[in-house]
Every structure is written in structure tokens, then in C-alpha cells.
Short mmCIF file of C-alpha atoms in Angstrom, two decimals:
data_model
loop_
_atom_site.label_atom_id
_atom_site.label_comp_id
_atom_site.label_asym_id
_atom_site.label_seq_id
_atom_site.Cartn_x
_atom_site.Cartn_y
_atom_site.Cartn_z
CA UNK A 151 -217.12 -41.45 -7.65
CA UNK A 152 -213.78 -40.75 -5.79
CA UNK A 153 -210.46 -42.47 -6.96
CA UNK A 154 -210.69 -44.43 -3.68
CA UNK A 155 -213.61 -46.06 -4.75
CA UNK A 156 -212.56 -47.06 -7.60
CA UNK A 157 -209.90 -48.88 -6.55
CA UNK A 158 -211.94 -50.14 -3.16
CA UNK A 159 -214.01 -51.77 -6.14
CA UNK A 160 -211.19 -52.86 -8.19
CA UNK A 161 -209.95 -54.66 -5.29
CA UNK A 162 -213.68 -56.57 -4.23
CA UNK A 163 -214.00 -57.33 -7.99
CA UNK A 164 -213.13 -60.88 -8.08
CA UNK A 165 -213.12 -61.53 -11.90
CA UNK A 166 -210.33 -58.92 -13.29
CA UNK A 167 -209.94 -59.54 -16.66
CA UNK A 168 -206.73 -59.63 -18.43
CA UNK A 169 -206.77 -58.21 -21.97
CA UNK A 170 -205.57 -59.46 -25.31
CA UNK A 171 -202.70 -56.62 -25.45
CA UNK A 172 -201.61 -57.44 -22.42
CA UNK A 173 -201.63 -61.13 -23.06
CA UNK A 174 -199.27 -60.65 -26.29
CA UNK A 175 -197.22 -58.24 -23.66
CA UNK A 176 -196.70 -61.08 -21.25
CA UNK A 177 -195.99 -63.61 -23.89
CA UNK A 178 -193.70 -61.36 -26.10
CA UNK A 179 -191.48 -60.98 -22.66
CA UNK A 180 -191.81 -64.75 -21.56
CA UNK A 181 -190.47 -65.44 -25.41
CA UNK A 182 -187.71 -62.42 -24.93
CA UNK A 183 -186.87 -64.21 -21.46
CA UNK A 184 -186.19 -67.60 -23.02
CA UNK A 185 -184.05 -66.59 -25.82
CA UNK A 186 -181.53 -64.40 -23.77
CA UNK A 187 -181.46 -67.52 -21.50
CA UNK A 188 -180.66 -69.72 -24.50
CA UNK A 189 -178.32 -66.65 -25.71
CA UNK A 190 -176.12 -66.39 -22.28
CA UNK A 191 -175.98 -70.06 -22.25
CA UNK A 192 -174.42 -70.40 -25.89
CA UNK A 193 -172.28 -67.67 -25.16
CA UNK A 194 -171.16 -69.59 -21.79
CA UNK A 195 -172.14 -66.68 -19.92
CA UNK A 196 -174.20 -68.93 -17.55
CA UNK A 197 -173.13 -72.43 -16.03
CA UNK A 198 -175.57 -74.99 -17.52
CA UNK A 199 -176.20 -75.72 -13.96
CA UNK A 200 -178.09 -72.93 -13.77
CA UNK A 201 -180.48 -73.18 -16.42
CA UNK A 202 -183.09 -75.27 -15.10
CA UNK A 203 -183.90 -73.19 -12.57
CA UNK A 204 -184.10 -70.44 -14.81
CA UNK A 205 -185.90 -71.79 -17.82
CA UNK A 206 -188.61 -72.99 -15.82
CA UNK A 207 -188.91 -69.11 -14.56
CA UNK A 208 -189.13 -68.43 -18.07
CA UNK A 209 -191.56 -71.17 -19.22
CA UNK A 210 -194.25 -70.94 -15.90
CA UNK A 211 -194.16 -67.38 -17.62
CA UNK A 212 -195.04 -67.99 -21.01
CA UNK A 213 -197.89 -70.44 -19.75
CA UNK A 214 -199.67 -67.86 -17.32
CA UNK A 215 -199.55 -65.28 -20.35
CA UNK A 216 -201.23 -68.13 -22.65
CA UNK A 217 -203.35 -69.31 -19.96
CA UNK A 218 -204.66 -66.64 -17.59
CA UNK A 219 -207.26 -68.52 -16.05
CA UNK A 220 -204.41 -70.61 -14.69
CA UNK A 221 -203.18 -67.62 -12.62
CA UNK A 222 -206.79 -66.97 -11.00
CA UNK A 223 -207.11 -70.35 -10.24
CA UNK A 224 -203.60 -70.27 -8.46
CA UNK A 225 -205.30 -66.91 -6.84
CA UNK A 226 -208.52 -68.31 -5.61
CA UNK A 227 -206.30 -71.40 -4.46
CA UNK A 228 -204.03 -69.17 -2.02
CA UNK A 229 -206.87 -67.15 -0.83
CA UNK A 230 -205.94 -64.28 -3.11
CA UNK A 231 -209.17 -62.08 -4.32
CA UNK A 232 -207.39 -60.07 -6.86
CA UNK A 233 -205.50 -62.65 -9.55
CA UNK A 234 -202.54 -59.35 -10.54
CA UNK A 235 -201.55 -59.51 -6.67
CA UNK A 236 -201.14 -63.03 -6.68
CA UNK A 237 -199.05 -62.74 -9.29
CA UNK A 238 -196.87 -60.06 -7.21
CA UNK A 239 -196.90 -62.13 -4.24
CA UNK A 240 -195.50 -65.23 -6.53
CA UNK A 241 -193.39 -62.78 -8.12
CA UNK A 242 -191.97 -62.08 -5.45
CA UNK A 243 -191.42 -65.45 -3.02
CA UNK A 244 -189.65 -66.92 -6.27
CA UNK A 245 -187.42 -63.99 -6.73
CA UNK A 246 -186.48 -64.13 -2.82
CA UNK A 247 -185.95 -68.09 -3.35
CA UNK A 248 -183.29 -67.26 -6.43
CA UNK A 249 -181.94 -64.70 -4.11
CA UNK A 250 -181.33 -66.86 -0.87
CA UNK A 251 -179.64 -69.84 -3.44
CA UNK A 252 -177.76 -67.43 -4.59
CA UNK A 253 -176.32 -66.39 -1.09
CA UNK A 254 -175.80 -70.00 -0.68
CA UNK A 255 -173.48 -70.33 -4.07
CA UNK A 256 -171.37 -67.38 -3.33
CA UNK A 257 -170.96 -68.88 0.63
CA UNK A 258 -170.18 -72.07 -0.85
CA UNK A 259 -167.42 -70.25 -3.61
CA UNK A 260 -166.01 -68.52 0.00
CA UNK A 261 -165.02 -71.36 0.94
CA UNK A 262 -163.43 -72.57 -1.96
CA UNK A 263 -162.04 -69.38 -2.23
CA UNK A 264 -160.26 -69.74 1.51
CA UNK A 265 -159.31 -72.98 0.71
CA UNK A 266 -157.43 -72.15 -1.90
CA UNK A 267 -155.88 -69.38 -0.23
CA UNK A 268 -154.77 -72.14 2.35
CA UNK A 269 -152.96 -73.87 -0.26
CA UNK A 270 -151.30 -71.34 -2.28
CA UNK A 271 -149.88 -69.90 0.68
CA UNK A 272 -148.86 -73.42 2.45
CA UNK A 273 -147.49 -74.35 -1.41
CA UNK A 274 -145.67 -70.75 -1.43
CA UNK A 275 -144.22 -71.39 2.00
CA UNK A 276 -142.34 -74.91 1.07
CA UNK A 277 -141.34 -73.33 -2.55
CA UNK A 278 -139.83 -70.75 -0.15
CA UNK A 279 -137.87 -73.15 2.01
CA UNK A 280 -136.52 -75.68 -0.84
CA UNK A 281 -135.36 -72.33 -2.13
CA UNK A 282 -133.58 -71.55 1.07
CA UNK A 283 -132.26 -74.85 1.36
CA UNK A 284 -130.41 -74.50 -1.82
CA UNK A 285 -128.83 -71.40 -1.47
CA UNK B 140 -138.11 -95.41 23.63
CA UNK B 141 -140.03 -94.20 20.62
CA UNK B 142 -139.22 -91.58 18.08
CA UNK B 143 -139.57 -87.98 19.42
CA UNK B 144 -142.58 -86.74 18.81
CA UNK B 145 -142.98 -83.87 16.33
CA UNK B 146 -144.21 -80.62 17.30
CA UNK B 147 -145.24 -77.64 15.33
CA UNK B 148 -146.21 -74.53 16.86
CA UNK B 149 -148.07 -72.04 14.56
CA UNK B 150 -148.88 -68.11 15.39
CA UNK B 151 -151.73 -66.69 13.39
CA UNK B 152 -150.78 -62.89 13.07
CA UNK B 153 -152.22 -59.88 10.85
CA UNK B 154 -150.23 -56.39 10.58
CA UNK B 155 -148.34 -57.52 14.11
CA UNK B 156 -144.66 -56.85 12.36
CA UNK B 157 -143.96 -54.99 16.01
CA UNK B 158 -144.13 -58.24 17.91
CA UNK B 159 -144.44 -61.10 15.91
CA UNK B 160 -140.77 -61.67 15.76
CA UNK B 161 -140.08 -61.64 19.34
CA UNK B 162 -142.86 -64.02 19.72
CA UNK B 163 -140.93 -66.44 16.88
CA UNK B 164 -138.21 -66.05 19.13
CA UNK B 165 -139.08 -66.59 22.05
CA UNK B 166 -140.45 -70.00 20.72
CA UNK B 167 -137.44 -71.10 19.42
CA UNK B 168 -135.97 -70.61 22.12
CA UNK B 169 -138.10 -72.42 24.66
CA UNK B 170 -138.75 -75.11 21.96
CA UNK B 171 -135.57 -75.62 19.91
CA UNK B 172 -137.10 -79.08 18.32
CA UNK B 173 -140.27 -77.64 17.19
CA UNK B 174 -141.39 -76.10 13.87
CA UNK B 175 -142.37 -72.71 13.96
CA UNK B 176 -144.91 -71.33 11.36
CA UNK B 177 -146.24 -68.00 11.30
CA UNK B 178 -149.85 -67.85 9.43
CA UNK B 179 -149.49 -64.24 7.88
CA UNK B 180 -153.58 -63.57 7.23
CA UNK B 181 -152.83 -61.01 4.70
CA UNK B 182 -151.22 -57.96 6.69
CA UNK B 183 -150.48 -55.12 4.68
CA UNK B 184 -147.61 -54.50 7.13
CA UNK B 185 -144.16 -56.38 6.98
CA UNK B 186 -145.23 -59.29 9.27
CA UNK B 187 -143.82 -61.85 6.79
CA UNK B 188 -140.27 -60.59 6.28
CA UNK B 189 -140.00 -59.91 10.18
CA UNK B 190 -141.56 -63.36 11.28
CA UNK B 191 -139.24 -65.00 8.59
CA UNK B 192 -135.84 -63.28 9.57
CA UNK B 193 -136.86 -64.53 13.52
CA UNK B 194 -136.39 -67.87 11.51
CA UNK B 195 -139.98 -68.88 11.09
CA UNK B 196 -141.08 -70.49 8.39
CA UNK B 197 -143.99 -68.27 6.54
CA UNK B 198 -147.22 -69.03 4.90
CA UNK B 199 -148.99 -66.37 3.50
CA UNK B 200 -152.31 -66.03 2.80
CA UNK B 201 -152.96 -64.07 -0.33
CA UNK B 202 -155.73 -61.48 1.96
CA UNK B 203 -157.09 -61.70 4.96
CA UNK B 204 -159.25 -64.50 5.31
CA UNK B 205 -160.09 -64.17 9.17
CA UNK B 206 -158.76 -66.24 12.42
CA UNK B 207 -160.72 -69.27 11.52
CA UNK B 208 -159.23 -69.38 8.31
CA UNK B 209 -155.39 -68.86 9.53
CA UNK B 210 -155.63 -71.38 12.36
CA UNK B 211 -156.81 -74.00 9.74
CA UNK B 212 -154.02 -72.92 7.60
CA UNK B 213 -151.75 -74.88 10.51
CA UNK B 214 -154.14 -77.49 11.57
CA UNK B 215 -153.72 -78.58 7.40
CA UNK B 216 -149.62 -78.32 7.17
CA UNK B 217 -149.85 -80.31 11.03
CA UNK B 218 -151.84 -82.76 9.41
CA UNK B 219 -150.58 -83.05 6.15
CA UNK B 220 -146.85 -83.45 7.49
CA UNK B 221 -147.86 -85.66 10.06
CA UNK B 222 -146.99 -83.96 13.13
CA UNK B 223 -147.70 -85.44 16.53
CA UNK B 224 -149.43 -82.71 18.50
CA UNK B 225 -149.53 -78.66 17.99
CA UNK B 226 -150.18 -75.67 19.14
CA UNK B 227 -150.85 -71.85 18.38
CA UNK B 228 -150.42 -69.04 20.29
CA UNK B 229 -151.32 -65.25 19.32
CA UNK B 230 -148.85 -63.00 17.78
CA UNK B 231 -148.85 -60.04 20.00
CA UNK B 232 -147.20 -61.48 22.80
CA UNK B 233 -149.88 -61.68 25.25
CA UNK B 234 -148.89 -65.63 25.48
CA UNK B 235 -146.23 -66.77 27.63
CA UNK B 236 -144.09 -69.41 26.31
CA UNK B 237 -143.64 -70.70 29.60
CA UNK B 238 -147.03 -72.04 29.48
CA UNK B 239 -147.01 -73.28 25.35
CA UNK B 240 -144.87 -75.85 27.21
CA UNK B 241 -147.29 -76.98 29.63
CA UNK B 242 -150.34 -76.94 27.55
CA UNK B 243 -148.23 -79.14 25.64
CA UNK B 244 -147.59 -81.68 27.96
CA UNK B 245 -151.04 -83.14 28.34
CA UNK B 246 -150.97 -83.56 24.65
CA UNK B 247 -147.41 -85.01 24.27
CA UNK B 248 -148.79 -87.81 26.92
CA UNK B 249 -151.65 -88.61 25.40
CA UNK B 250 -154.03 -87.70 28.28
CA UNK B 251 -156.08 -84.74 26.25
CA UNK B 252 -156.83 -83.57 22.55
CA UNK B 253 -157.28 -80.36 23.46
CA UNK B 254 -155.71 -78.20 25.78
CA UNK B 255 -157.03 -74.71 26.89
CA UNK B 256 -154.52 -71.94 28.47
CA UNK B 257 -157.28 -70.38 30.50
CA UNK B 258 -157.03 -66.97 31.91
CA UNK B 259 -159.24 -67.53 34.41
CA UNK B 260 -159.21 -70.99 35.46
CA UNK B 261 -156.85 -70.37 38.58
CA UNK B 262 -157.38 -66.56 39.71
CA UNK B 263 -154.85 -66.71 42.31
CA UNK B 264 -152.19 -67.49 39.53
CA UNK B 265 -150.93 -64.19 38.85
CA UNK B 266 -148.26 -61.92 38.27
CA UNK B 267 -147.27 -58.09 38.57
CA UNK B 268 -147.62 -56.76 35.13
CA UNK B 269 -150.06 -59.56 34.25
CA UNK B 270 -152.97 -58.39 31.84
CA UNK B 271 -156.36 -56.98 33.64
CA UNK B 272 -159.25 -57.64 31.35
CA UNK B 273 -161.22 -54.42 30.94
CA UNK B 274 -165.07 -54.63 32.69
CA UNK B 275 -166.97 -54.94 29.40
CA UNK B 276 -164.48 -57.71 28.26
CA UNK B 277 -165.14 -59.57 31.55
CA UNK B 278 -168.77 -58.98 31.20
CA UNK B 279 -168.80 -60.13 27.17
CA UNK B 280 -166.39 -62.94 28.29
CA UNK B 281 -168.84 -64.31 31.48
CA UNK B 282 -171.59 -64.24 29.44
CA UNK B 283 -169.63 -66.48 26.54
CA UNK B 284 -168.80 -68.94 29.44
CA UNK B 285 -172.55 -69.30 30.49
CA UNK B 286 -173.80 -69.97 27.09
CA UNK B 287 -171.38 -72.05 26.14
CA UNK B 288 -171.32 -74.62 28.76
CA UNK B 289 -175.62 -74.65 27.89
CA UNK B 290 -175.02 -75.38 24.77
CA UNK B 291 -172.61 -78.47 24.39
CA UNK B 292 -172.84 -79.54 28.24
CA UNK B 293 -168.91 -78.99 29.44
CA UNK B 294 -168.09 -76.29 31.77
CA UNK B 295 -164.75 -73.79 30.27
CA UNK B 296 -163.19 -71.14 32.67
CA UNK B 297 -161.59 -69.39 29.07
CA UNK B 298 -163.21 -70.21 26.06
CA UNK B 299 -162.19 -66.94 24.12
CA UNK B 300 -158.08 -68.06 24.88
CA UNK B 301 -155.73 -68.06 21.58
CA UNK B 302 -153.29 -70.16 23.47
CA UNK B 303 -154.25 -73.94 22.57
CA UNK B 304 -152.77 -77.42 21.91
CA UNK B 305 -154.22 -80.47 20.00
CA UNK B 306 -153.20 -83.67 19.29
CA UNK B 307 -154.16 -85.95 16.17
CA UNK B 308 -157.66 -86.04 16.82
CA UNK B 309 -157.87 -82.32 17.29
CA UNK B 310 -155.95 -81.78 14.39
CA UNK B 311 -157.90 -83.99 12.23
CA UNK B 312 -160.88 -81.93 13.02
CA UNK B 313 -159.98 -78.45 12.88
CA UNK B 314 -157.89 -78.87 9.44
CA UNK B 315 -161.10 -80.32 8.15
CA UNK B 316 -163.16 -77.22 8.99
CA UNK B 317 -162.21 -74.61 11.25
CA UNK B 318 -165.47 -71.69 11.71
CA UNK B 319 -164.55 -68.48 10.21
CA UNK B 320 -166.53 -65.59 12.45
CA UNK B 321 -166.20 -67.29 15.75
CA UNK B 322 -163.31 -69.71 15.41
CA UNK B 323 -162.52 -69.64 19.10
CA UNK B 324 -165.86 -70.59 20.37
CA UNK B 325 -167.75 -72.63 17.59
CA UNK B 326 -164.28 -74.76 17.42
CA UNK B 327 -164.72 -75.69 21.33
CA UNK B 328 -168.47 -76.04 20.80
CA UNK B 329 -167.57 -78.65 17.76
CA UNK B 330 -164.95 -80.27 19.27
CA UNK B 331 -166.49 -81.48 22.67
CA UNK B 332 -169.71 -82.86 20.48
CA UNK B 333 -166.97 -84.69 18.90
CA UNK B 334 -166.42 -86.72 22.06
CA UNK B 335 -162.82 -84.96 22.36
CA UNK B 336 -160.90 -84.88 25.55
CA UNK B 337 -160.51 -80.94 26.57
CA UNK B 338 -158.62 -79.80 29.31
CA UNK B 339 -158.51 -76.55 30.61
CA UNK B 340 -155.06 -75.28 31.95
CA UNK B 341 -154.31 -72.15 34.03
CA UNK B 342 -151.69 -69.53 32.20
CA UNK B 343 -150.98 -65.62 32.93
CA UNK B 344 -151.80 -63.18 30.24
CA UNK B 345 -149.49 -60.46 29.30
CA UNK B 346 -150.30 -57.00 28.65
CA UNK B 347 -149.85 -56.65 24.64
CA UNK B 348 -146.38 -55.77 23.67
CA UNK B 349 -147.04 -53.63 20.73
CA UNK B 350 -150.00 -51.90 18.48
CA UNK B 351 -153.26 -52.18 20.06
CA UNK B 352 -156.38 -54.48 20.42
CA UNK B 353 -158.39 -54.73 17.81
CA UNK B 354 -161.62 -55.30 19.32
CA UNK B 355 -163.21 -52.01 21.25
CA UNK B 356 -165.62 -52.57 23.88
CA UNK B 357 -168.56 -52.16 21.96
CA UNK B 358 -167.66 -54.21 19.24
CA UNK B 359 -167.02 -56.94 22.17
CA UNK B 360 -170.70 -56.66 23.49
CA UNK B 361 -172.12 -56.81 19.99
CA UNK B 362 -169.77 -59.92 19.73
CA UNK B 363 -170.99 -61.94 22.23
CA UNK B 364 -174.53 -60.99 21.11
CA UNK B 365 -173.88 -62.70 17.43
CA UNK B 366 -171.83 -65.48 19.25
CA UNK B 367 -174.94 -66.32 21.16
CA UNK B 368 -177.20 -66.66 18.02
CA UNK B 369 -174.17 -68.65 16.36
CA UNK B 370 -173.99 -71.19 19.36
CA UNK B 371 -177.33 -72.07 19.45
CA UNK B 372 -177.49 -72.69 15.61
CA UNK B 373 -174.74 -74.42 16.39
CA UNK B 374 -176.26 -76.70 18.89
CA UNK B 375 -179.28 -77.55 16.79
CA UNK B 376 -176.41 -78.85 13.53
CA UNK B 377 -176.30 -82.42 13.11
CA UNK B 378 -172.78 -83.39 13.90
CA UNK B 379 -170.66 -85.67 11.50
CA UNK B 380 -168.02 -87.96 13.31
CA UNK B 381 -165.32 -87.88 11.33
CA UNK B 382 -164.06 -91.79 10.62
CA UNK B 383 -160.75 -91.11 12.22
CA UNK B 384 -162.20 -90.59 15.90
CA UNK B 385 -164.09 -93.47 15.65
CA UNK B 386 -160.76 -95.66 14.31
CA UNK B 387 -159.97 -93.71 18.13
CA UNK B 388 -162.37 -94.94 19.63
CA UNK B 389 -162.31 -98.59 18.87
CA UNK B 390 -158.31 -98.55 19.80
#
């Protein structure tokens, strides 16, 4: 059999089963995930703000690697045949949400960031004249 | 007779140090009671110290935060000081002073909020010397017009113009938020869903006096391409009356 088979049958078999190594692979990185959340947080490296939306990344992790059958139910729920493409597509809609709320944070911080460029240089402008007046 | 009624006139200018302080001039001149403020947006050039020695008074903005941004700058000193009515004009001398005092007028009487120097309102008004748009900058400008007056209902000759005056209405809106990408046009768009009374006047447009534009032709058509995606967001955002036009209103 050709390679393209192969995968042509890869792709029409609908029970792909996930193996024990790469069950303790998933879970070992969920776990890594969590504590350099926890770590960044301690260190104030991340606004606590932020951490919800983050540890829940981290935890939906750790349950699909202890419960794999939950991802191929979330598969056959979206339509998805194969359950490791699902997990790509998820992948990847929740990584373009964090990006687009991101773009919304740093829009918001311009803002803030004009505004208080606004009043620095409106402050700078009466320090000037009550100078002036002075002299 | 009431108090005189305070006037600040504010010129937004980046790296114009050629003509900025004739402009300040000029101003003080034709206006001797009102404030002058240059809005230096950052220039790397010596804009400040030349607007200041004119006699402005200078607020600097620590870089270059965009029109939007530098015509808020004096909206928020007109409001926070209280001033009666303003108005900006741009800092390469295209504006004549002779008409920052009739834009004014409308304001100073209480009959508009907003007052437009158009370029194209009355195109009889002219004079020699007087600046000739180039085609693609008539083109970009016609289509602004067209879309604009679809997408908040009001009909403007000019609504690119730099030359504007607002009373305490205006003020109060545009120191509140003032768009940063296309100040000129989502500012108009804003301000007539605010109910505010815009009137268009005709003025003559000088050639510049020094440096050059800083928008080529192509830039201009992809311009108005943006601005037409930005006004229709614009048109579909829920408006917010601010509590002070309806205090306005009920007067």
C-alpha cells in the first residue's frame, strides 16, 4: 500500500486511538502549563486579570489529556471525523480568540497612552507659562 | 452687556517650523483677545521654539500621536479653562485668517456649534493665487462628500477642511473623544448624530507657504478607500448623548 493510502485510511478511521505515552505527554505539558502560570503570576509577571483566561487554557488541557474520550465526543459533536484535527481546529479558534483580546488591550492602552500624552504636554505647557510669568 | 466671550484658537502642527510662526502671527494679529495655542504633535523639527517666540503658548506632545489626537489636545485645555467658543486652523498657512474670523461669528452668536470653512461651498469665491486642488484630490475629496452625506443624512460641500469653529457643545464632544485615523471626517460624522448645529461657510485656500504636503495622490485614493469602510462602521455604532447636550436641549 502507497503512503496515500495510508493516510486516506487514517483519515476515514473514525476511532483513532490515543496512546498511554502520549496521554502522560499531554498531561506532563498541561501540569508544566499550570505551574509557569502560577510561576509568572507570583513573580508579578502577569496581571491577575489575566489569569482566568489563561488557567482555564491550562486546565481544559489537563482534562482532554486525562479524558480523551471527551475530545472525540467534542469531535463527533462538531462534525469532525478525525478527533487530533478537532483538536487543531480548537487549538486554533482559541488561540485566534487570545489573539484578537489581545489587540483589544493594547488599543485600549493606546488610548491611555494618548491621553496621557494630552496631559503631560497641556501640564508642561502651563508649568511653562507660570515660569514665564515669573521671570 | 455680558462679559466678552473667551476665545482660543489652537493650530495643530508637526515639523511645520517654516510656517507655523507666521501663522501664530498672523492670529494675533487679527485676534489680539484670543489665546493662541500651538499643538506641537511631536515634530522632530523646531516647531515649538518657533511657534513659542511668535508668542504662542506651546503644548507638546511627547511623539506624534496623529491629528485626532492634537485637535483633542485643544478641545481639552478649551474645555477645561472654560472658554466660550474655539477654533483651529492648520499650520502651514493654507488658512486665511480673514475667514477664522467669520467662521467665528456664527459661533460667538450662538446660531451654530460647528462651523465648516469649506473650500468648495461657494466656487465663485476666489482669488488669484488661491489653491487649485490637484484632480485625484478632487476625485478622493467628491467621493468623501457622497459617502458622507449617506451615512449621517446632512449634505457638506468640505468635509476634509482643517479650518473649524465650535462652541460649548462642540467642545464638549470632541475633548471627550476626538477619532485618531480620520479625525476630520468621523468627527463631522459624530457630531451631526449628536444633534449638533453645523454650518458650512465659504473660505479661499492658500497655496502652502512652506515644506510640502504630506499626503501624495495615491496615498489620497487609498485614503478615501479606508475612510469609506470607517464611515460605515461608523454609521452602524450606537451613539452615546453625552448629558451636557441634553442639559442643551432642555434650555
Amino acid at each position: 500500500m502507497s503512503l496515500a493510502t495510508h493516510v486516506l485510511l487514517a483519515a476515514v478511521e473514525t476511532k483513532v486511538s490515543i496512546s498511554p505515552t502520549t496521554r502522560v505527554f499531554a498531561l506532563c505539558l498541561a501540569a508544566a502549563f499550570l505551574i509557569l502560570i502560577l510561576e509568572l503570576v507570583r513573580r508579578r509577571m502577569l496581571r491577575e486579570r489575566y489569569i482566568v483566561v489563561w488557567f482555564v487554557a491550562g486546565l481544559t488541557l489537563m482534562a482532554l489529556a486525562i479524558v480523551p474520550r471527551a475530545l472525540e465526543t467534542l469531535a463527533s459533536l462538531a462534525g469532525i471525523q478525525d478527533p487530533t484535527a478537532a483538536l487543531f481546529a480548537f487549538a486554533l479558534a482559541v488561540a485566534g480568540l487570545l489573539l484578537l483580546n489581545l489587540t483589544s488591550v493594547v488599543s485600549r492602552q493606546g488610548d491611555h497612552i494618548t491621553a496621557l500624552a494630552q496631559e503631560v504636554a497641556l501640564l508642561r505647557a502651563k508649568v511653562e507659562s507660570d515660569e514665564g510669568d515669573e521671570t | 452687556m455680558t462679559a466678552p466671550q473667551r476665545v482660543l484658537i489652537f493650530i495643530p502642527a508637526f515639523n511645520e517650523q517654516d510656517s507655523v510662526a507666521d501663522v501664530v502671527c498672523a492670529v494675533r494679529r487679527a485676534l489680539p483677545q484670543a489665546d493662541v495655542l500651538v499643538v506641537d504633535d511631536g515634530s522632530s523639527d523646531e516647531t515649538a521654539r518657533h511657534a513659542r517666540r511668535a508668542g504662542a503658548e506651546v503644548a507638546s506632545l511627547p511623539f506624534n500621536q496623529g491629528l485626532g489626537a492634537a485637535l483633542q489636545t485643544g478641545y481639552l485645555k478649551a474645555l477645561r479653562q472654560g472658554y466660550d467658543a474655539c477654533a483651529h486652523l492648520d499650520a502651514d498657512g493654507q488658512h486665511r485668517v480673514k475667514d477664522l474670523e467669520r467662521i467665528l461669528a456664527p459661533v460667538l452668536a450662538g446660531e451654530a456649534d460647528l462651523v465648516i470653512g469649506s473650500r468648495y461651498l461657494d466656487p465663485e469665491l476666489t482669488e488669484p493665487g488661491a489653491y487649485k486642488a490637484s484632480l485625484p484630490r478632487k476625485i478622493g475629496s467628491s467621493i468623501f462628500r457622497r459617502a458622507l452625506s449617506r451615512a449621517v443624512g446632512n449634505h457638506f460641500t468640505d468635509v476634509t477642511s482643517g479650518l473649524r469653529a465650535a462652541g460649548p457643545r462642540a467642545i464638549a464632544l470632541f475633548s471627550d473623544y476626538y477619532e485618531a485615523d480620520y479625525a476630520e471626517l468621523e468627527s463631522l460624522q459624530r457630531a451631526t448624530r449628536q444633534g449638533l448645529r453645523i454650518k458650512e461657510i465659504p473660505v479661499i485656500m492658500l497655496p502652502r507657504a512652506a515644506g510640502r504636503s504630506k499626503i501624495t495622490s495615491l496615498q489620497a485614493a487609498f485614503f478615501s478607500f479606508k475612510a469609506l469602510v470607517v464611515l460605515g462602521i461608523g454609521s452602524l455604532r450606537r451613539e452615546r448623548k453625552l448629558p451636557l447636550l441634553d442639559d442643551a436641549d432642555a434650555s
